[in-house]
Amino acid sequence: MKHVEEETGISIPLDVEGVEYMVLLSSMEIINFPEYLSAIARIMKHAGKTWTLCSTGFEATNSGIQIGVSDLAKTIVSRIVEGAERLKVKTVISPECGHAYTALRWEGPNLIGRPFTFKVQHIVEVLDELRTQGLLKTEGFETDRLTFHDPCQLARRGGVIQPQRNLINMVAKNFVEMPDAGKMNWCCGGGGGVTAIERAEALRIEAFKKKKSQLEAVKPDRLVTACAVCRTTLEEGLEHYQMNIPVVGLTEIIAEHLPEQGA
Amino acid sequence: MPTNDKDFKAKLGALPIAHQRHVGALFVQRVLPFSSDVQLKAALELALRADASDAELTGAYQAANTARVESFTRCGSVCDWADQAGHFVAKAVVACVRPAAEGEFGNSSLAWEAAMSARMARTCQTVASGVGTENREAEEQYRILSAFLNK
């Protein structure tokens, strides 16, 4: 938080009651991608929305879902639910992570045995909603060739397909779809918890061949996605096959196009 | 001497690219011991050379990027903060040797990206050593930039 506050000049709210959004982070964003929280801070300031992190429920990663242990999954979901209800937030934002969205939005109420008192949305759903409300304005366009990798849990399981495309088209002049994009998109190679298994590297690299062929079909300059686990798995595959295609997070690329970057 | 990040960022962004590379490398030198990757050390030495060719930078960039990708902490694994410091060193070095052909850093600059990753490396190292997250890396970077500008 301190790092992001220094970088952006924006205070990161913690444990603020009655705000609209409670923002969750995936463990990958906490450890590897601090730029995600920077992007959130800038976007929320730009949109004029109130938000907070929760000290007792800040992480969306759900190891219980990943390894198929429902008691653990329930415990992790409960931390978030208790935090959101204590802070009386309207919406909890699931981060750029696939399984975290499934864990909280689809499995969560069943795990705790009752409906939530708040709404759960993936960050791309929130950003697209801000766009339709006229609260998310961007300026300028990326001119290089971009394509989008749909995280399985978000698109195929969650049905969230159009919002990310609406957002990319706000900032990209040259967006191309990979074959089978959207509902039928192929896994990055690390889904189903495979990313967490060190000895499965060979499997991930083999599975990535499908993504490789999809990328070769459209030859993008950069690859955009909305899942930090997909991002690291894709980078690993691209590195293995010596494909020079940088991978970027969708929220970050939107934040880069906000007016008044000095904010 | 810059006294805040807004001023620091603006001053870095105003530098020509060769100077950004150099001052970025000076920031990274402070955290380089957190990585044992010899390729990163070589890449950083290249960033400090004013006569580095595009071909040399491209080679160093690829090597540093490999170190960055290979040092990601995986989802579901226990984070070793000392290793994670090494990851951010690699990320900082990638910024320093980024060839012009790779394009710009959005609205940011090469030296700023190096500075931010160097700070993350320092923070990870302080967490690993059990002294929390407090450190004075930002102030040290202000001092380095000031000394560079006053040379």
Short mmCIF file of C-alpha atoms in Angstrom, two decimals:
data_model
loop_
_atom_site.label_atom_id
_atom_site.label_comp_id
_atom_site.label_asym_id
_atom_site.label_seq_id
_atom_site.Cartn_x
_atom_site.Cartn_y
_atom_site.Cartn_z
CA MET A 1 0.00 0.00 0.00
CA LYS A 2 2.77 2.39 0.93
CA HIS A 3 4.58 1.69 -2.33
CA VAL A 4 1.43 2.41 -4.34
CA GLU A 5 0.69 5.55 -2.34
CA GLU A 6 4.20 6.85 -3.08
CA GLU A 7 3.93 5.92 -6.73
CA THR A 8 0.49 7.40 -7.38
CA GLY A 9 0.26 10.12 -4.75
CA ILE A 10 -3.17 8.71 -3.88
CA SER A 11 -4.08 7.47 -0.39
CA ILE A 12 -5.17 3.85 -0.31
CA PRO A 13 -8.29 3.61 1.86
CA LEU A 14 -8.32 0.84 4.44
CA ASP A 15 -11.29 -0.36 6.49
CA VAL A 16 -13.52 2.54 5.50
CA GLU A 17 -17.18 1.88 6.31
CA GLY A 18 -20.09 2.58 4.01
CA VAL A 19 -18.17 2.95 0.77
CA GLU A 20 -19.43 1.62 -2.54
CA TYR A 21 -16.67 -0.85 -3.36
CA MET A 22 -14.49 -3.22 -1.39
CA VAL A 23 -11.53 -4.12 -3.57
CA LEU A 24 -9.93 -7.56 -3.33
CA LEU A 25 -6.48 -8.48 -4.59
CA SER A 26 -5.22 -11.81 -5.78
CA SER A 27 -2.05 -13.12 -4.17
CA MET A 28 -0.34 -12.66 -7.54
CA GLU A 29 -1.22 -8.97 -7.56
CA ILE A 30 0.02 -8.53 -4.02
CA ILE A 31 3.31 -10.29 -4.74
CA ASN A 32 4.07 -9.78 -8.42
CA PHE A 33 1.90 -7.01 -9.82
CA PRO A 34 1.66 -3.93 -7.56
CA GLU A 35 0.71 -2.01 -10.70
CA TYR A 36 -2.81 -3.46 -10.42
CA LEU A 37 -3.52 -1.62 -7.15
CA SER A 38 -2.00 1.55 -8.64
CA ALA A 39 -4.40 1.24 -11.56
CA ILE A 40 -7.39 0.74 -9.25
CA ALA A 41 -6.46 3.79 -7.18
CA ARG A 42 -6.20 5.97 -10.26
CA ILE A 43 -9.39 4.68 -11.84
CA MET A 44 -11.47 5.07 -8.67
CA LYS A 45 -10.19 8.60 -8.19
CA HIS A 46 -10.98 9.40 -11.81
CA ALA A 47 -14.50 7.91 -11.56
CA GLY A 48 -15.20 9.63 -8.24
CA LYS A 49 -16.11 6.35 -6.56
CA THR A 50 -15.59 5.49 -2.91
CA TRP A 51 -13.73 2.29 -2.15
CA THR A 52 -11.66 0.51 0.43
CA LEU A 53 -9.40 -2.40 1.11
CA CYS A 54 -10.36 -4.56 4.08
CA SER A 55 -7.64 -5.52 6.56
CA THR A 56 -9.39 -8.79 7.45
CA GLY A 57 -10.43 -9.77 3.93
CA PHE A 58 -8.13 -8.35 1.29
CA GLU A 59 -7.10 -11.45 -0.59
CA ALA A 60 -9.35 -13.10 -3.15
CA THR A 61 -7.16 -16.12 -3.86
CA ASN A 62 -9.00 -19.20 -2.61
CA SER A 63 -6.71 -22.18 -2.14
CA GLY A 64 -9.69 -24.27 -1.03
CA ILE A 65 -11.30 -23.95 -4.43
CA GLN A 66 -7.96 -24.61 -6.12
CA ILE A 67 -7.36 -27.89 -4.31
CA GLY A 68 -11.00 -28.92 -3.95
CA VAL A 69 -11.32 -28.65 -0.15
CA SER A 70 -14.68 -27.02 0.58
CA ASP A 71 -14.09 -26.40 4.31
CA LEU A 72 -11.02 -24.32 3.48
CA ALA A 73 -12.86 -22.61 0.63
CA LYS A 74 -15.66 -21.69 3.04
CA THR A 75 -13.22 -20.26 5.59
CA ILE A 76 -11.59 -18.06 2.97
CA VAL A 77 -14.91 -16.86 1.53
CA SER A 78 -16.19 -16.18 5.06
CA ARG A 79 -13.30 -13.77 5.73
CA ILE A 80 -14.37 -11.70 2.74
CA VAL A 81 -18.07 -11.87 3.59
CA GLU A 82 -17.46 -10.85 7.22
CA GLY A 83 -15.26 -7.97 6.07
CA ALA A 84 -17.74 -6.74 3.47
CA GLU A 85 -20.65 -6.91 5.91
CA ARG A 86 -18.68 -5.21 8.68
CA LEU A 87 -17.78 -2.37 6.33
CA LYS A 88 -21.30 -2.29 4.86
CA VAL A 89 -20.08 -2.05 1.27
CA LYS A 90 -22.42 -2.32 -1.69
CA THR A 91 -20.15 -4.27 -4.01
CA VAL A 92 -17.09 -6.46 -3.63
CA ILE A 93 -14.75 -6.35 -6.62
CA SER A 94 -13.08 -9.59 -7.57
CA PRO A 95 -9.61 -8.88 -8.99
CA GLU A 96 -7.95 -9.88 -12.24
CA CYS A 97 -8.06 -13.54 -11.28
CA GLY A 98 -10.18 -16.34 -12.69
CA HIS A 99 -10.74 -18.82 -9.90
CA ALA A 100 -11.22 -16.08 -7.29
CA TYR A 101 -14.24 -14.88 -9.24
CA THR A 102 -15.70 -18.38 -9.34
CA ALA A 103 -14.94 -18.91 -5.66
CA LEU A 104 -16.68 -15.78 -4.48
CA ARG A 105 -19.43 -15.16 -7.01
CA TRP A 106 -20.62 -18.64 -7.91
CA GLU A 107 -19.44 -20.91 -5.11
CA GLY A 108 -19.45 -18.35 -2.29
CA PRO A 109 -23.13 -18.19 -1.28
CA ASN A 110 -23.40 -21.99 -1.42
CA LEU A 111 -20.28 -22.36 0.70
CA ILE A 112 -21.61 -20.13 3.48
CA GLY A 113 -25.21 -21.33 3.08
CA ARG A 114 -26.91 -17.99 2.44
CA PRO A 115 -27.04 -15.15 -0.09
CA PHE A 116 -24.59 -12.29 0.25
CA THR A 117 -25.78 -8.88 1.41
CA PHE A 118 -23.59 -7.27 -1.25
CA LYS A 119 -23.00 -7.66 -4.96
CA VAL A 120 -19.91 -9.40 -6.38
CA GLN A 121 -18.46 -8.23 -9.67
CA HIS A 122 -15.24 -8.90 -11.53
CA ILE A 123 -13.14 -5.80 -12.07
CA VAL A 124 -13.87 -5.83 -15.82
CA GLU A 125 -17.61 -5.79 -15.10
CA VAL A 126 -17.13 -2.80 -12.78
CA LEU A 127 -15.01 -0.93 -15.30
CA ASP A 128 -17.53 -1.56 -18.05
CA GLU A 129 -20.32 -0.36 -15.79
CA LEU A 130 -18.36 2.83 -15.09
CA ARG A 131 -17.93 3.20 -18.84
CA THR A 132 -21.67 2.93 -19.50
CA GLN A 133 -22.36 5.42 -16.69
CA GLY A 134 -19.99 7.89 -18.35
CA LEU A 135 -17.63 7.78 -15.37
CA LEU A 136 -14.71 6.15 -17.15
CA LYS A 137 -13.19 8.38 -19.78
CA THR A 138 -9.99 7.61 -21.58
CA GLU A 139 -7.84 9.51 -24.02
CA GLY A 140 -5.56 8.32 -26.79
CA PHE A 141 -5.22 4.89 -28.35
CA GLU A 142 -2.76 2.06 -28.45
CA THR A 143 -1.79 1.68 -32.08
CA ASP A 144 0.00 -1.64 -31.91
CA ARG A 145 -1.82 -4.91 -32.54
CA LEU A 146 -3.52 -6.20 -29.39
CA THR A 147 -5.37 -9.39 -28.71
CA PHE A 148 -7.15 -10.66 -25.58
CA HIS A 149 -6.83 -13.95 -23.73
CA ASP A 150 -10.11 -14.86 -22.02
CA PRO A 151 -9.53 -16.41 -18.58
CA CYS A 152 -11.58 -19.63 -18.50
CA GLN A 153 -13.28 -18.91 -15.18
CA LEU A 154 -14.30 -15.47 -16.28
CA ALA A 155 -15.51 -16.18 -19.82
CA ARG A 156 -16.40 -19.84 -20.21
CA ARG A 157 -17.65 -20.40 -16.70
CA GLY A 158 -18.65 -16.90 -15.69
CA GLY A 159 -20.12 -15.72 -18.98
CA VAL A 160 -18.26 -12.41 -18.83
CA ILE A 161 -17.19 -11.88 -22.43
CA GLN A 162 -18.31 -8.53 -23.80
CA PRO A 163 -17.22 -6.11 -21.02
CA GLN A 164 -13.51 -6.73 -21.59
CA ARG A 165 -13.94 -6.12 -25.31
CA ASN A 166 -15.84 -2.88 -24.71
CA LEU A 167 -12.95 -1.73 -22.54
CA ILE A 168 -10.18 -2.70 -24.95
CA ASN A 169 -11.97 -0.91 -27.75
CA MET A 170 -11.89 2.28 -25.67
CA VAL A 171 -8.10 2.36 -25.91
CA ALA A 172 -7.08 0.20 -28.90
CA LYS A 173 -7.21 1.00 -32.59
CA ASN A 174 -5.97 -2.39 -33.69
CA PHE A 175 -7.64 -5.10 -31.61
CA VAL A 176 -7.84 -8.58 -33.12
CA GLU A 177 -9.58 -11.67 -31.79
CA MET A 178 -7.80 -14.99 -31.55
CA PRO A 179 -9.57 -18.03 -33.05
CA ASP A 180 -12.16 -19.45 -30.61
CA ALA A 181 -12.12 -16.24 -28.57
CA GLY A 182 -14.73 -15.70 -25.88
CA LYS A 183 -16.90 -18.61 -24.78
CA MET A 184 -14.83 -21.23 -26.58
CA ASN A 185 -11.40 -19.83 -25.72
CA TRP A 186 -8.63 -22.20 -24.74
CA CYS A 187 -6.94 -22.33 -21.36
CA CYS A 188 -3.58 -20.59 -20.86
CA GLY A 189 -2.25 -23.94 -19.66
CA GLY A 190 -2.24 -23.17 -15.94
CA GLY A 191 -5.94 -23.47 -15.12
CA GLY A 192 -7.45 -25.85 -12.61
CA GLY A 193 -4.65 -25.17 -10.16
CA VAL A 194 -2.02 -26.58 -12.53
CA THR A 195 -0.09 -23.34 -12.22
CA ALA A 196 0.56 -24.11 -8.54
CA ILE A 197 2.08 -27.52 -9.22
CA GLU A 198 5.80 -27.20 -9.83
CA ARG A 199 6.19 -30.62 -11.36
CA ALA A 200 3.45 -29.80 -13.91
CA GLU A 201 5.68 -27.42 -15.84
CA ALA A 202 5.94 -29.83 -18.75
CA LEU A 203 2.16 -30.11 -18.86
CA ARG A 204 1.75 -26.34 -18.88
CA ILE A 205 4.27 -25.94 -21.67
CA GLU A 206 2.55 -28.66 -23.70
CA ALA A 207 -0.90 -27.16 -23.13
CA PHE A 208 0.42 -23.75 -24.11
CA LYS A 209 0.95 -25.05 -27.65
CA LYS A 210 -2.75 -24.47 -28.29
CA LYS A 211 -2.44 -20.86 -27.17
CA LYS A 212 0.73 -20.56 -29.23
CA SER A 213 -1.14 -21.61 -32.37
CA GLN A 214 -3.92 -19.13 -31.60
CA LEU A 215 -1.38 -16.35 -31.19
CA GLU A 216 0.44 -17.32 -34.37
CA ALA A 217 -2.84 -17.03 -36.24
CA VAL A 218 -3.22 -13.33 -35.39
CA LYS A 219 0.38 -12.26 -34.72
CA PRO A 220 -0.28 -9.65 -32.00
CA ASP A 221 2.29 -7.16 -30.75
CA ARG A 222 0.92 -7.50 -27.21
CA LEU A 223 -1.39 -9.82 -25.36
CA VAL A 224 -3.93 -8.44 -22.90
CA THR A 225 -5.63 -10.52 -20.23
CA ALA A 226 -7.59 -10.08 -16.98
CA CYS A 227 -6.19 -12.82 -14.77
CA ALA A 228 -2.85 -12.64 -13.00
CA VAL A 229 -2.43 -16.42 -13.04
CA CYS A 230 -3.08 -16.55 -16.78
CA ARG A 231 -0.59 -13.72 -17.09
CA THR A 232 2.28 -15.55 -15.42
CA THR A 233 1.44 -18.80 -17.23
CA LEU A 234 1.29 -17.03 -20.58
CA GLU A 235 4.60 -15.31 -19.89
CA GLU A 236 6.17 -18.65 -19.04
CA GLY A 237 4.90 -20.20 -22.29
CA LEU A 238 5.93 -17.24 -24.41
CA GLU A 239 9.37 -17.30 -22.84
CA HIS A 240 9.72 -21.03 -23.41
CA TYR A 241 8.83 -20.73 -27.09
CA GLN A 242 10.86 -17.52 -27.51
CA MET A 243 7.84 -15.47 -28.59
CA ASN A 244 8.38 -11.79 -27.93
CA ILE A 245 4.83 -10.79 -27.04
CA PRO A 246 4.55 -8.70 -23.87
CA VAL A 247 1.56 -9.54 -21.65
CA VAL A 248 -0.36 -6.73 -19.97
CA GLY A 249 -3.29 -6.51 -17.58
CA LEU A 250 -6.49 -4.92 -18.88
CA THR A 251 -7.04 -2.73 -15.80
CA GLU A 252 -3.51 -1.34 -16.10
CA ILE A 253 -3.88 -0.52 -19.77
CA ILE A 254 -7.14 1.32 -19.07
CA ALA A 255 -5.48 3.28 -16.25
CA GLU A 256 -2.68 4.32 -18.58
CA HIS A 257 -5.22 6.07 -20.76
CA LEU A 258 -6.91 8.09 -18.04
CA PRO A 259 -6.69 11.83 -18.48
CA GLU A 260 -4.54 13.71 -15.94
CA GLN A 261 -1.95 11.03 -15.48
CA GLY A 262 -0.27 13.08 -12.81
CA ALA A 263 -3.12 12.28 -10.44
CA MET B 1 17.02 17.53 -5.14
CA PRO B 2 13.50 16.10 -5.65
CA THR B 3 11.52 15.93 -2.43
CA ASN B 4 8.52 14.00 -3.69
CA ASP B 5 7.70 11.41 -6.32
CA LYS B 6 5.81 13.79 -8.58
CA ASP B 7 8.90 15.94 -8.99
CA PHE B 8 11.14 12.85 -9.15
CA LYS B 9 9.03 11.29 -11.91
CA ALA B 10 8.96 14.52 -13.91
CA LYS B 11 12.73 14.94 -13.69
CA LEU B 12 13.35 11.35 -14.77
CA GLY B 13 10.92 11.65 -17.66
CA ALA B 14 12.72 14.73 -18.92
CA LEU B 15 16.05 12.93 -19.25
CA PRO B 16 17.24 11.65 -22.63
CA ILE B 17 16.94 7.88 -22.92
CA ALA B 18 20.67 7.18 -22.48
CA HIS B 19 20.69 9.16 -19.23
CA GLN B 20 17.54 7.38 -18.08
CA ARG B 21 19.28 4.07 -18.66
CA HIS B 22 22.30 5.22 -16.69
CA VAL B 23 20.49 6.70 -13.72
CA GLY B 24 18.06 3.75 -13.68
CA ALA B 25 21.05 1.43 -13.47
CA LEU B 26 22.42 3.46 -10.55
CA PHE B 27 19.13 2.90 -8.71
CA VAL B 28 19.28 -0.82 -9.43
CA GLN B 29 22.91 -1.13 -8.31
CA ARG B 30 21.73 -0.56 -4.75
CA VAL B 31 19.51 -3.67 -4.83
CA LEU B 32 21.50 -5.87 -7.21
CA PRO B 33 22.97 -7.93 -4.33
CA PHE B 34 19.46 -9.31 -3.73
CA SER B 35 19.84 -11.40 -6.89
CA SER B 36 22.50 -13.96 -7.59
CA ASP B 37 21.78 -14.03 -11.33
CA VAL B 38 25.05 -13.24 -13.12
CA GLN B 39 23.21 -12.31 -16.30
CA LEU B 40 21.47 -9.49 -14.47
CA LYS B 41 24.81 -8.17 -13.28
CA ALA B 42 26.14 -8.21 -16.85
CA ALA B 43 22.99 -6.52 -18.16
CA LEU B 44 23.26 -3.79 -15.56
CA GLU B 45 26.89 -3.15 -16.45
CA LEU B 46 25.76 -2.73 -20.05
CA ALA B 47 23.10 -0.21 -19.03
CA LEU B 48 25.83 1.89 -17.43
CA ARG B 49 27.83 2.00 -20.67
CA ALA B 50 27.08 4.99 -22.88
CA ASP B 51 28.24 3.13 -25.99
CA ALA B 52 25.96 0.06 -25.64
CA SER B 53 24.71 -0.97 -29.07
CA ASP B 54 21.08 -1.86 -29.89
CA ALA B 55 22.14 -5.46 -30.47
CA GLU B 56 23.82 -5.64 -27.07
CA LEU B 57 20.79 -4.12 -25.39
CA THR B 58 18.47 -6.58 -27.12
CA GLY B 59 20.53 -9.53 -25.92
CA ALA B 60 20.70 -8.19 -22.38
CA TYR B 61 16.98 -7.44 -22.41
CA GLN B 62 16.15 -11.00 -23.41
CA ALA B 63 18.39 -12.45 -20.72
CA ALA B 64 16.97 -10.16 -18.04
CA ASN B 65 13.42 -10.88 -19.15
CA THR B 66 14.07 -14.61 -18.86
CA ALA B 67 15.26 -14.04 -15.29
CA ARG B 68 12.14 -11.99 -14.58
CA VAL B 69 9.73 -14.61 -15.93
CA GLU B 70 11.52 -17.51 -14.25
CA SER B 71 11.43 -15.76 -10.87
CA PHE B 72 7.67 -15.15 -10.67
CA THR B 73 6.21 -16.48 -7.43
CA ARG B 74 3.53 -18.93 -8.48
CA CYS B 75 -0.07 -18.75 -7.35
CA GLY B 76 -0.57 -21.30 -4.58
CA SER B 77 3.08 -21.49 -3.57
CA VAL B 78 4.62 -20.04 -0.44
CA CYS B 79 6.26 -16.70 -1.15
CA ASP B 80 9.96 -16.52 -0.35
CA TRP B 81 10.41 -12.77 0.03
CA ALA B 82 14.15 -12.95 -0.56
CA ASP B 83 13.51 -14.66 -3.91
CA GLN B 84 10.79 -12.14 -4.64
CA ALA B 85 13.31 -9.35 -4.07
CA GLY B 86 15.36 -11.05 -6.80
CA HIS B 87 12.32 -11.02 -9.09
CA PHE B 88 11.96 -7.27 -8.74
CA VAL B 89 15.68 -6.79 -9.32
CA ALA B 90 15.20 -8.65 -12.62
CA LYS B 91 12.19 -6.48 -13.44
CA ALA B 92 14.21 -3.34 -12.71
CA VAL B 93 17.08 -4.52 -14.91
CA VAL B 94 14.62 -5.28 -17.73
CA ALA B 95 13.56 -1.63 -17.60
CA CYS B 96 17.18 -0.42 -17.71
CA VAL B 97 18.13 -2.37 -20.84
CA ARG B 98 14.81 -2.12 -22.66
CA PRO B 99 15.66 -1.45 -26.32
CA ALA B 100 13.99 1.50 -28.01
CA ALA B 101 12.34 -0.94 -30.44
CA GLU B 102 10.24 -2.36 -27.59
CA GLY B 103 8.31 0.90 -27.46
CA GLU B 104 7.62 3.28 -24.62
CA PHE B 105 6.33 2.62 -21.10
CA GLY B 106 2.96 4.23 -21.64
CA ASN B 107 3.01 7.53 -19.78
CA SER B 108 5.90 6.44 -17.65
CA SER B 109 9.65 6.33 -18.28
CA LEU B 110 12.35 3.69 -18.28
CA ALA B 111 14.12 5.20 -15.26
CA TRP B 112 10.87 5.55 -13.30
CA GLU B 113 10.01 1.89 -13.95
CA ALA B 114 13.49 0.90 -12.79
CA ALA B 115 13.11 3.03 -9.67
CA MET B 116 9.72 1.54 -8.75
CA SER B 117 10.91 -2.05 -9.19
CA ALA B 118 14.06 -1.30 -7.21
CA ARG B 119 11.87 -0.01 -4.38
CA MET B 120 9.78 -3.18 -4.51
CA ALA B 121 12.99 -5.23 -4.36
CA ARG B 122 14.07 -3.32 -1.26
CA THR B 123 10.64 -3.75 0.36
CA CYS B 124 10.68 -7.51 -0.32
CA GLN B 125 14.17 -7.74 1.15
CA THR B 126 13.16 -5.90 4.31
CA VAL B 127 10.17 -8.21 4.69
CA ALA B 128 12.48 -11.21 4.19
CA SER B 129 14.86 -9.95 6.84
CA GLY B 130 12.03 -9.46 9.32
CA VAL B 131 12.32 -5.70 9.73
CA GLY B 132 8.96 -4.86 8.17
CA THR B 133 8.49 -2.69 5.12
CA GLU B 134 10.06 0.58 6.26
CA ASN B 135 13.05 1.70 4.21
CA ARG B 136 14.57 4.83 2.74
CA GLU B 137 14.97 3.68 -0.85
CA ALA B 138 12.96 6.59 -2.26
CA GLU B 139 15.14 9.16 -0.48
CA GLU B 140 18.28 7.38 -1.72
CA GLN B 141 16.92 7.51 -5.27
CA TYR B 142 16.26 11.24 -4.93
CA ARG B 143 19.86 11.68 -3.80
CA ILE B 144 21.22 9.62 -6.71
CA LEU B 145 19.21 11.59 -9.25
CA SER B 146 20.28 14.87 -7.72
CA ALA B 147 23.96 13.86 -7.83
CA PHE B 148 23.55 12.73 -11.44
CA LEU B 149 21.92 16.00 -12.48
CA ASN B 150 24.58 18.06 -10.72
CA LYS B 151 27.55 16.27 -12.29
#
